[in-house]
């Protein structure tokens, strides 16, 4: 048995290792949920009017009842539960989607060391897997034993993108450059925040997440604090596996206006773009080399994590192949006939 949180081996009969139990469930021992997916949709229907979680994927809020069981709630929910969704147009392989999101979030936290929302898989009463994540817009104040709401603003809101001043697809109409400039403006500790943001963009590119749009990045602050920080990473998965016809790369463009020579020739982002993006948002050479070194030296760890995930074998193979292709032929690809000022080429030559 592998932990439904971190995917490490645990004793038979357990669902979560002690560390995940502590991070996710305040140390409570967890069993499968006491309801199934049919019940989920019944509750979802009843609560849809009152729910405050945005997005189109079916989800409900959960919190602990007095018996320490996770049950649906429409007030002060501390968890979000997402089951395997119903069929939508053009979507395929949905039976792997919750395991895919869980794995992608684990790559974010375990390999990329990005501050990532706590997450895991959990079983419905009939054994079907769902994805569960702990809300970070509610934090528990242990000394006063009460739940404190955290101010959260996604980047559509921060940048004031709406369907009125843009099109209906407004959340896809910005660029990561624009987000980065805003981080510099609103986050006090913007240097580490921009490095974190850069890693998130690279991660989305490598795992084939075409849905990293404005609403999937947020800033947060505790109610009694004045300064914002970048929220934990959330809502990331290898979307290309479920929407193979989708041709978007990440959701947003890298640049507001700029186009590199290699992009002009190839039609997709390569090293020249990612180095220029790093330079534009102020990532120092040493830091960039370090980020690339981690990515290049952790390929086996990524493969091992994929292998230990709960996805089907077909999905695992696709994830690995896609990741390798994007690493070799996209992120670290460059053409000698299009020279550019590279900071990290030595690191890449050394570890690729
Ligand atoms: Zn664990």
XYZ file of N, CA and C and ligand atoms in Angstrom, residues 2-8 10 15-21 24 106 110, ligand 1:
55
model
N 0.495 2.206 -0.816
C 1.210 3.485 -0.819
C 0.299 4.569 -0.253
N 0.925 5.448 0.518
C 0.183 6.532 1.170
C -0.620 7.318 0.127
N -1.891 7.562 0.388
C -2.738 8.337 -0.525
C -2.319 9.806 -0.577
N -1.392 10.193 0.324
C -0.884 11.565 0.272
C 0.424 11.632 -0.500
N 1.513 11.150 0.136
C 2.852 11.333 -0.451
C 3.292 10.189 -1.363
N 2.493 9.107 -1.454
C 2.764 7.959 -2.326
C 3.923 7.072 -1.839
N 4.378 7.295 -0.611
C 5.435 6.423 -0.078
C 4.813 5.140 0.473
N 3.540 2.342 2.816
C 3.099 2.298 4.219
C 2.544 0.906 4.510
N -4.157 4.138 5.307
C -4.403 4.928 4.103
C -3.383 6.055 3.949
N -2.932 6.581 5.091
C -2.019 7.724 5.062
C -0.869 7.500 6.036
N 0.316 8.007 5.680
C 1.449 7.927 6.598
C 1.249 8.967 7.710
N 1.988 8.858 8.816
C 1.781 9.807 9.919
C 1.956 11.266 9.508
N 2.937 11.520 8.629
C 3.194 12.903 8.238
C 2.007 13.482 7.452
N 1.482 12.709 6.514
C 0.343 13.195 5.728
C -0.903 13.332 6.597
N -1.051 12.376 7.529
C -2.187 12.448 8.462
C -2.132 13.763 9.232
N -2.529 16.867 6.624
C -3.832 16.976 5.966
C -5.002 16.973 6.931
N 1.902 16.434 -6.276
C 3.027 15.844 -5.535
C 4.358 16.183 -6.213
N 7.010 17.755 -3.911
C 8.151 16.895 -3.567
C 9.384 17.142 -4.433
Zn 2.231 10.226 3.222
